XYZ file of C-alpha atoms in Angstrom:
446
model
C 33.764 22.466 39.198
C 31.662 21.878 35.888
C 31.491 25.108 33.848
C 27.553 26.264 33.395
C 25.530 25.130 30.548
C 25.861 27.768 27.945
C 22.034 28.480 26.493
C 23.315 27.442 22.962
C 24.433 23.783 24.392
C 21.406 23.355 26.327
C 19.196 24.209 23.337
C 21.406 21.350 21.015
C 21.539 19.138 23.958
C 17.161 19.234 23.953
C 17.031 19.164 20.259
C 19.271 15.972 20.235
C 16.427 14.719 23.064
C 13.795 15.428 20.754
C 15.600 13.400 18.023
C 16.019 10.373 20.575
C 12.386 10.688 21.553
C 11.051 10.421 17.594
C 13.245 7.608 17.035
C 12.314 5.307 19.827
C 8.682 6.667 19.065
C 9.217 5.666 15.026
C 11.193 2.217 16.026
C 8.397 1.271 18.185
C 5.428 2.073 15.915
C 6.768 0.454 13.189
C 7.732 -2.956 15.612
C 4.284 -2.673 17.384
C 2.996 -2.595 13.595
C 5.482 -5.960 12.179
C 3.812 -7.901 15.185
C 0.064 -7.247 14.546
C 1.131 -8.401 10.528
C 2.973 -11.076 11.861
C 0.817 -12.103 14.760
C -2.616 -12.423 13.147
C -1.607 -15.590 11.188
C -0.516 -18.783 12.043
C 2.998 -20.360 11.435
C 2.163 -22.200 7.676
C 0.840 -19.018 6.609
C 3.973 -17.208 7.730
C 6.212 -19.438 6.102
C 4.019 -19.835 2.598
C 4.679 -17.671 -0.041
C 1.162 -16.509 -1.270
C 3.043 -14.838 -4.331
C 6.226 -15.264 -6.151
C 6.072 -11.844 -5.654
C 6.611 -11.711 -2.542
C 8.621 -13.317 -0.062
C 7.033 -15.314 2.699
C 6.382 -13.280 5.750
C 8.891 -15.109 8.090
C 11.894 -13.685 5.919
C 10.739 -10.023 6.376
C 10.364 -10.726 9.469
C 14.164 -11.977 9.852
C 15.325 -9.757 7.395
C 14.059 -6.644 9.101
C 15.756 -7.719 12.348
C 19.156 -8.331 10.550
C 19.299 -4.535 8.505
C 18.485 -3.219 12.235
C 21.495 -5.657 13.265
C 23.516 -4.505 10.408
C 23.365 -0.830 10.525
C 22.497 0.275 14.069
C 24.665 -2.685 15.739
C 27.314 -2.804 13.677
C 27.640 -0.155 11.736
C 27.004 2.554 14.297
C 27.396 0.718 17.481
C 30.442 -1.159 16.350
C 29.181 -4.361 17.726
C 29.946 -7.755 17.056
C 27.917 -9.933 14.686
C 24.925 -11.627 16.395
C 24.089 -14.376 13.806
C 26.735 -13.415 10.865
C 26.153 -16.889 9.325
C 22.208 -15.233 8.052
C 23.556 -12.707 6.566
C 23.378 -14.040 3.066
C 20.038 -15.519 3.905
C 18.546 -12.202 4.371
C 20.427 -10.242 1.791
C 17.502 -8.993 -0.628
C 19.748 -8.829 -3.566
C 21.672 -12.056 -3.391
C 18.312 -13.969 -3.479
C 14.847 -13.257 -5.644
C 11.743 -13.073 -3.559
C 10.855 -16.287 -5.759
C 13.748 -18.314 -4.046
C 13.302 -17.417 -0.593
C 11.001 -19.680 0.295
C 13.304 -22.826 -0.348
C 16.224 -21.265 1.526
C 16.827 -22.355 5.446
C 14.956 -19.533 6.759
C 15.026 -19.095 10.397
C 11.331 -20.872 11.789
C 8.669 -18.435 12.974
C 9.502 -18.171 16.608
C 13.108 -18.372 16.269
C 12.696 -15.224 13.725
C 10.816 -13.493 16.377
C 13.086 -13.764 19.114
C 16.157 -12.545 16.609
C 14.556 -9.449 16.281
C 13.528 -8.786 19.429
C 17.078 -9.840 20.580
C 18.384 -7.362 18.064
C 15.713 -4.525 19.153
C 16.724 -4.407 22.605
C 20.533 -3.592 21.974
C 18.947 -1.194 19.673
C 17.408 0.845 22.465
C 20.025 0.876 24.898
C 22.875 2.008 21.561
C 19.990 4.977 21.084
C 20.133 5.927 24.807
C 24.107 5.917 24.689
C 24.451 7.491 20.941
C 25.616 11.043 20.333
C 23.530 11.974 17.623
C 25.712 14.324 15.822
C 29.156 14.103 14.258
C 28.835 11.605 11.455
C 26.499 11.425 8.828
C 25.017 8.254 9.719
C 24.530 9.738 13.144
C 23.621 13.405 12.568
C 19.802 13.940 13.395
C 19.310 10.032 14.346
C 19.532 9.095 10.579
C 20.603 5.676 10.769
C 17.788 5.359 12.967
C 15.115 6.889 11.079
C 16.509 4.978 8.248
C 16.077 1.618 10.068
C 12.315 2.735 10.666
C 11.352 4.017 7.470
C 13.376 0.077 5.872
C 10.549 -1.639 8.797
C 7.993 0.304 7.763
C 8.576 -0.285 3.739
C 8.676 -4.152 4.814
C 5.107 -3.475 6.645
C 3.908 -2.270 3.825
C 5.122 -5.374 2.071
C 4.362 -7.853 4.376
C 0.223 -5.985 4.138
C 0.490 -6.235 0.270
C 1.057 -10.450 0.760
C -2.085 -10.470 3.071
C -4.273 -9.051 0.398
C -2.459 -11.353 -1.734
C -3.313 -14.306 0.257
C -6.130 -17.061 0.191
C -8.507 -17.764 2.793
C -10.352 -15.822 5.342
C -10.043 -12.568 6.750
C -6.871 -11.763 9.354
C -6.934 -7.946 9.477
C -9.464 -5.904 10.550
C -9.565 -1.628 11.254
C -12.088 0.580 10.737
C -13.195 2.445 7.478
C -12.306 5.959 7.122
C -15.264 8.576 7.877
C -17.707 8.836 5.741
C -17.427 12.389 3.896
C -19.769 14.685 2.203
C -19.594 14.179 -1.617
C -17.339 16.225 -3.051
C -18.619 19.213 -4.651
C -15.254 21.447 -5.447
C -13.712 22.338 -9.070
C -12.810 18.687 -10.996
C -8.763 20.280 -11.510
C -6.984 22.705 -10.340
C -4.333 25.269 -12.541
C -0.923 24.871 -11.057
C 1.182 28.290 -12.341
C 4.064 27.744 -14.388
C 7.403 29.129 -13.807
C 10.203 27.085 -10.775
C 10.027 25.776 -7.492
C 12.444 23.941 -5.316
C 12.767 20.048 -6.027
C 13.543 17.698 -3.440
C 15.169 18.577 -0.265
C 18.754 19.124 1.546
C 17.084 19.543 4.903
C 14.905 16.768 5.811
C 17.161 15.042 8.282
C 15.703 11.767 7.912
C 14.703 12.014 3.828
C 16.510 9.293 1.939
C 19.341 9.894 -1.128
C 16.902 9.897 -3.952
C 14.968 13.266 -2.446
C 18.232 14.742 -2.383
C 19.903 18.032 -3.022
C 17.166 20.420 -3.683
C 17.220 22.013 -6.841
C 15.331 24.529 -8.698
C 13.054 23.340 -11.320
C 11.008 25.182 -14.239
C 7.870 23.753 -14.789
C 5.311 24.590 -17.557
C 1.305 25.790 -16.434
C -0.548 22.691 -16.274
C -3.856 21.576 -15.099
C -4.121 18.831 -12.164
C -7.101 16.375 -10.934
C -8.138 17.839 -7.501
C -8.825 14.102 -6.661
C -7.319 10.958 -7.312
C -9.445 8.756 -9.922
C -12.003 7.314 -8.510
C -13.572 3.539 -9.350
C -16.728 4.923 -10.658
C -14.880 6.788 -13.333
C -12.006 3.891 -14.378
C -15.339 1.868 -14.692
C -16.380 4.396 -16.977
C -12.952 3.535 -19.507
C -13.653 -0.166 -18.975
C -17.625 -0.226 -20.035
C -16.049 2.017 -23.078
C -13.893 -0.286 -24.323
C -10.813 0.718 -22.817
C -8.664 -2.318 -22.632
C -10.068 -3.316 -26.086
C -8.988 0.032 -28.194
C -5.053 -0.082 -28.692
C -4.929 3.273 -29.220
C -4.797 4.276 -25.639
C -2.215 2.199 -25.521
C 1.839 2.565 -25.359
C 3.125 -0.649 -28.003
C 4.262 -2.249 -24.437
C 0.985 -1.702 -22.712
C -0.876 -3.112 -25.608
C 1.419 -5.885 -25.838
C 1.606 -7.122 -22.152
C -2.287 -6.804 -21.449
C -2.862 -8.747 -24.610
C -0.511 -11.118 -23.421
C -2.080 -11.130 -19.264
C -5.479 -11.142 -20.305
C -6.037 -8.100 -18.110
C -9.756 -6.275 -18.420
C -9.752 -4.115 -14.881
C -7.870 -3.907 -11.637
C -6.133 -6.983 -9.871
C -8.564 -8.162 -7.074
C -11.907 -7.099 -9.138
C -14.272 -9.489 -11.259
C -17.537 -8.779 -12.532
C -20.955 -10.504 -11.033
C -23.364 -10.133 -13.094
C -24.040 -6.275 -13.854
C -21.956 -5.472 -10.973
C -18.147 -5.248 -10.178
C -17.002 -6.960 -7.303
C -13.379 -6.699 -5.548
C -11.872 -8.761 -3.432
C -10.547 -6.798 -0.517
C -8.199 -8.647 2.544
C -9.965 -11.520 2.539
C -13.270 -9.825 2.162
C -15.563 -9.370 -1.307
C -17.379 -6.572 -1.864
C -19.128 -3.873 -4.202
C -16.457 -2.221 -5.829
C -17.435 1.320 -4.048
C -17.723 4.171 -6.942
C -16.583 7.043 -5.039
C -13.026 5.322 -3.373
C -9.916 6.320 -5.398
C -9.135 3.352 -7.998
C -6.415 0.861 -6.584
C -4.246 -2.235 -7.994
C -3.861 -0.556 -11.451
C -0.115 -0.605 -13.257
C 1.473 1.964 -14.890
C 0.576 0.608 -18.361
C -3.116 0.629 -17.158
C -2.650 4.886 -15.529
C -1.620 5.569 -18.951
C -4.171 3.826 -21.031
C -6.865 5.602 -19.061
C -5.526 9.313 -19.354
C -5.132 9.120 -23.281
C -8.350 7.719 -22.995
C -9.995 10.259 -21.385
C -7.874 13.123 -23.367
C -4.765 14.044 -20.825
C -2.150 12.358 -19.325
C -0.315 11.394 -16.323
C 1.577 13.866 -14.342
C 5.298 14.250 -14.444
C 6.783 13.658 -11.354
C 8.096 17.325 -11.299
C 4.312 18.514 -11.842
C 3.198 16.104 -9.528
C 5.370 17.738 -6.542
C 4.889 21.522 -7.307
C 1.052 20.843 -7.223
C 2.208 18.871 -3.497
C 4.680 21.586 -2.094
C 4.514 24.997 -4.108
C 3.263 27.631 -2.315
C 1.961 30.482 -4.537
C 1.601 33.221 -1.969
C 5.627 32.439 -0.585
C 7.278 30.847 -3.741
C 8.616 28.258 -1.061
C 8.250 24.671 -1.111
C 6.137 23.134 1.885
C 7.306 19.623 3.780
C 3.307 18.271 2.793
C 0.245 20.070 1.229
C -0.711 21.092 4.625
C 2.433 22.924 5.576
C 5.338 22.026 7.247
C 4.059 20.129 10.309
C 3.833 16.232 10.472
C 1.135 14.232 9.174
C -1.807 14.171 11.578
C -5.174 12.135 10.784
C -6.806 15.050 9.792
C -4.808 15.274 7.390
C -4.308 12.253 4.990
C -5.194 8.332 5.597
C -1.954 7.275 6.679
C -0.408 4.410 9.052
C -2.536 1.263 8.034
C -5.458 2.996 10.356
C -7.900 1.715 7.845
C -7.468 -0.812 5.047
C -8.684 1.172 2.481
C -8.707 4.395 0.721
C -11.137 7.729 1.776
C -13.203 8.326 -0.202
C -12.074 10.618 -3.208
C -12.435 14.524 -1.975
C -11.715 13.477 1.636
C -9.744 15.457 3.892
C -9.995 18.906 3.291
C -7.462 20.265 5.973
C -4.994 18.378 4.198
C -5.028 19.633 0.648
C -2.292 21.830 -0.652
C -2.400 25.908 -1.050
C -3.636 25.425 -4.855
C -7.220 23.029 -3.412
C -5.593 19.788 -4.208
C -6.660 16.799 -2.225
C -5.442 13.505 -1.263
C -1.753 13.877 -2.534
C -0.582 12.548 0.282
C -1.847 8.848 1.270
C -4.749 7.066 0.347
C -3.004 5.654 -2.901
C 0.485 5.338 -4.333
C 0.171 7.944 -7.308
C 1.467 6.763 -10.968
C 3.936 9.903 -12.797
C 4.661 9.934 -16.060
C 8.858 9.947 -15.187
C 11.125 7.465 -15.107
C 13.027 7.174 -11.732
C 16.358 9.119 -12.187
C 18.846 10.668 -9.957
C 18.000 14.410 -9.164
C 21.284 17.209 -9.801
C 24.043 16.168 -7.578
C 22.648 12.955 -6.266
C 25.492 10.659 -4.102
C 24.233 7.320 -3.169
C 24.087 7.698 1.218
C 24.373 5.488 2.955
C 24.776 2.227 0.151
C 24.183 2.479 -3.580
C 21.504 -0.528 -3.559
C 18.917 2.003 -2.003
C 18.304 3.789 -5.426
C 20.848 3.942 -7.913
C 20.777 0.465 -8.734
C 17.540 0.904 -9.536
C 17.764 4.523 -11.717
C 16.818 4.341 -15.068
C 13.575 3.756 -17.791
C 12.974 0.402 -16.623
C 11.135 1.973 -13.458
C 8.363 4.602 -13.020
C 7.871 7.123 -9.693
C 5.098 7.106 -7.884
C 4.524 9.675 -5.081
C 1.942 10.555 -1.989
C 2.013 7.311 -0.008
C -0.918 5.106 0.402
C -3.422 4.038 3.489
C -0.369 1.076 4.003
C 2.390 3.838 4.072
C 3.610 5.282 7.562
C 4.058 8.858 8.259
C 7.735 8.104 9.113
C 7.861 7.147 5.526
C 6.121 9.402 3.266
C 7.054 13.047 2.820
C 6.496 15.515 -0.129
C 9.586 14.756 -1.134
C 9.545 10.925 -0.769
C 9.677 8.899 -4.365
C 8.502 5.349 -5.053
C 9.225 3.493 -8.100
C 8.282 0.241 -9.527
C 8.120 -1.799 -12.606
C 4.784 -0.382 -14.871
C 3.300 -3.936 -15.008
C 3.178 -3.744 -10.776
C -0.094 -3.800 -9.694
C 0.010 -5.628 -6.261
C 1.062 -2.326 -5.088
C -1.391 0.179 -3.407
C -1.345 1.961 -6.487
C -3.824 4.649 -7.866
C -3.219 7.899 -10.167
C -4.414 11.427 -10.787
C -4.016 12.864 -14.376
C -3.497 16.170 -15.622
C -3.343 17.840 -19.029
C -0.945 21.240 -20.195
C -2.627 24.483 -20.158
C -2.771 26.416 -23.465
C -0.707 29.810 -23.177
């Protein structure tokens, strides 16, 4: 006779449901997501690269089916190899995204079929997987690793559509229209610490991790992200003309690009035009600015007298809560993102406009820190206190160091699944194919 279920074992046996349930929700979101990116084009344009920045869309596709192989298969499932001899093929650091396209990529449909070969096993290893008992498996992590990698490569795979020639494949609906904003143009964040990163966000990545207590000065934030209207305002001024807003390498490499405003825009007579997923239009005034580097953030918040946020700064104004001293998941609070809250999940192609969503700003009135646009910081992208490198060191720490710049908040392209308060971003500061905005801020006088 079976012993009853003790309360406590019933209660970990429906929280290990619950896990099982938001990873075949996340794993199917994020493949339901790959096929409308993948679907919408035709086989030369999957197999073009529209970049040397990118790789064509048939290796994400491939490669996204072999890290699912990889790590739920055969790392936690202990599975044989399905097609070892792709491996290499679809390793991201053993070839540049400029060499992909002349390697023997599996065709289009044969791609397709891979990863839906590999998805399937994938759901019946998550029905059979205790999800406790290694690290890998505590929580589902391995799993809600797998769907935050898909997700990144969605976001990838929607940065080489606006990157490509010809006509429109994408469509979704613009974000509500909102009432101009009307609240204070920055917010004072209080100085003394808060608590950095996390050590309890079952599926947050290595680089959010520990959490740690950081001091952090009185400073003054943007309650909005910077809008078009106002980096107009730096360009009409002169902006990428005067050197002095410039750091020596900023000056230097948009001397040497020719740059004069964001990738995708041009100017039509008195008027600046973008070019938008196949699409031209009126650069709108009031939409958060987008396609700017690092070098360019920088330029325009010595230019307009403060500076970009550190990446420390950046999260307190995100996650403190003055009335608890605690840090939040999101602005909102602790509970996931919904669309009230930010523009999240590729549910439009573009950002809200700047001052939109009021029921998701943080405790302090700041808006829009999470999605819309990727957020320049001032840091370089470093390991926190007591990082380890979990599950494989070519996540971050290959990439720690000055070379790279953190951004934070997500972007319209990002998925809830992978954007948290904690989450960090980093790319080169010349980047600007990225969904990529900023916010700046300035120190308060004491």
């Amino acid at each position: 006779m079976t012993a009853p279920e003790t309360e406590h074992e019933s209660a970990h046996a429906s929280g290990r449901e619950a896990v099982r349930e938001r990873a075949l929700a996340s794993l199917t979101r994020a493949r339901a997501r790959t096929a409308l990116l993948t679907g919408c084009v035709d086989d030369p344009d999957l197999t073009a690269q529209h970049s040397p920045l990118m790789s064509p869309l048939v290796w994400d596709l491939a490669h996204i089916g072999n890290q699912e192989e990889l790590w739920l298969l055969r790392t936690v499932g202990g599975r044989e190899p399905m097609r070892p001899e792709i491996d290499g093929l679809y390793d991201a650091f053993e070839h540049p995204r400029a060499e992909r396209p002349s390697l023997p990529l599996l065709p289009p449909a044969e791609a397709r079929a891979y990863a839906a070969a590999v998805r399937g096993r994938v759901l019946d290893l998550l029905e059979s997987t205790a999800l406790h008992g290694t690290r890998l498996t505590e929580a589902g992590f391995a799993f809600g690793m797998i769907a935050q990698h898909e997700q990144q490569h969605d976001e990838t795979m929607l940065i080489t559509h606006q990157l490509r020639r010809g006509p429109q494949a994408l469509t979704a609906p613009d974000p509500e229209p909102a009432a101009p904003f009307t609240g204070p143009a920055e917010v004072l964040v209080p100085g003394g610490p808060f608590t950095m990163g996390t050590s309890t966000e079952p599926w947050a990545l290595d680089n959010e991790r520990p959490a740690h207590r950081v001091e952090v000065a009185p400073f003054r934030i943007d309650t909005t992200p910077v809008t078009n209207a106002a980096y107009q305002a730096f360009i009409e001024d002169g902006g990428y003309d005067t050197e002095r807003w410039w750091t020596p390498e900023g000056w230097a490499h948009v001397r040497g690009s020719g740059i004069g405003a964001p990738l995708f825009w041009h100017r039509d007579g008195g008027q600046w035009l973008r070019r938008r997923f196949g699409v031209t239009e009126v650069v709108p005034p009031d939409e958060p600015v987008l396609h700017v580097c690092w070098y360019e953030a920088d330029a325009y918040a010595r230019w307009a007298g403060r500076r970009l946020p550190t990446e420390a700064e950046w999260e307190k104004a995100a996650r403190h809560d003055p009335a608890t001293g605690r840090s939040r998941r999101y602005p909102w609070g602790d509970a996931d993102p919904a669309p009230i809250h930010a523009n999240l999940g590729q549910r439009h192609l573009r950002p809200a406009p700047a001052g939109s969503y009021p029921e998701g700003e943080s405790p302090l009135g700041v808006r829009q820190l999470i999605g819309d646009v990727w957020e320049w910081t001032a840091s370089d992208f470093l390991p926190y206190p007591g990082f380890t490198a979990f599950p494989y060191k070519e996540y971050s720490q290959v990439f720690f160091g000055p070379e790279h710049k953190v951004l934070r908040g997500g972007s319209f392209a990002v998925d809830p699944v992978a954007c948290r308060g904690t989450f960090r971003n980093w790319d080169y500061p010349v980047r600007r194919q990225i969904f990529s905005g900023f916010r700046t801020a300035r120190s308060e006088d004491v």
